[in-house]
């Protein structure tokens, strides 16, 4: 199974920070960035679901 490729150009300072964060978790930079994106996407979808539920039932 193949996967699409996303190429980013980032400065050296940001890459160093990403490497340190990834190393603390025993991950590659690629895995760290992907997991961060997935987590942020989930948070946004969860927030939208909560807002839709509150709108439907009315705020508490």
Short mmCIF file of C-alpha atoms in Angstrom, two decimals:
data_model
loop_
_atom_site.label_atom_id
_atom_site.label_comp_id
_atom_site.label_asym_id
_atom_site.label_seq_id
_atom_site.Cartn_x
_atom_site.Cartn_y
_atom_site.Cartn_z
CA UNK A 1 0.00 0.00 0.00
CA UNK A 2 1.50 3.32 -1.06
CA UNK A 3 1.01 6.65 0.60
CA UNK A 4 0.91 10.19 -0.75
CA UNK A 5 3.92 12.39 -0.11
CA UNK A 6 3.87 15.84 1.45
CA UNK A 7 7.08 17.82 1.15
CA UNK A 8 7.75 20.76 3.47
CA UNK A 9 10.48 23.34 3.53
CA UNK A 10 11.28 24.41 7.10
CA UNK A 11 14.15 26.27 8.65
CA UNK A 12 16.93 24.54 10.54
CA UNK A 13 15.85 25.81 13.96
CA UNK A 14 12.36 24.33 13.60
CA UNK A 15 13.76 21.03 12.33
CA UNK A 16 16.07 20.84 15.34
CA UNK A 17 13.12 21.43 17.68
CA UNK A 18 11.11 18.73 15.90
CA UNK A 19 14.03 16.32 16.19
CA UNK A 20 14.31 16.96 19.94
CA UNK A 21 10.57 16.48 20.52
CA UNK A 22 10.54 13.32 18.43
CA UNK A 23 13.63 11.92 20.18
CA UNK A 24 12.01 12.42 23.60
CA UNK A 25 9.24 10.12 22.42
CA UNK A 26 11.52 7.66 20.63
CA UNK A 27 10.01 8.56 17.26
CA UNK A 28 11.24 9.70 13.89
CA UNK A 29 10.54 13.30 12.90
CA UNK A 30 8.14 12.03 10.23
CA UNK A 31 6.15 9.93 12.72
CA UNK A 32 6.10 12.78 15.23
CA UNK A 33 4.75 15.27 12.68
CA UNK A 34 2.13 12.84 11.37
CA UNK A 35 0.89 12.00 14.88
CA UNK A 36 0.73 15.70 15.75
CA UNK A 37 -1.34 16.41 12.63
CA UNK A 38 -3.66 13.49 13.38
CA UNK A 39 -4.13 14.63 16.98
CA UNK A 40 -4.87 18.22 15.91
CA UNK A 41 -7.33 17.00 13.28
CA UNK A 42 -9.12 14.85 15.88
CA UNK A 43 -9.28 17.79 18.32
CA UNK A 44 -10.87 20.00 15.66
CA UNK A 45 -13.43 17.35 14.68
CA UNK A 46 -14.26 16.66 18.34
CA UNK A 47 -14.74 20.37 19.04
CA UNK A 48 -17.03 20.69 16.00
CA UNK A 49 -19.07 17.70 17.22
CA UNK A 50 -19.46 19.21 20.68
CA UNK A 51 -20.54 22.53 19.20
CA UNK A 52 -23.07 20.81 16.93
CA UNK A 53 -24.46 18.85 19.88
CA UNK A 54 -24.76 21.99 21.99
CA UNK A 55 -26.50 23.76 19.15
CA UNK A 56 -28.94 20.86 18.74
CA UNK A 57 -29.72 20.38 22.44
CA UNK A 58 -29.00 23.91 23.60
CA UNK A 59 -26.08 24.99 25.75
CA UNK A 60 -26.09 23.72 29.34
#
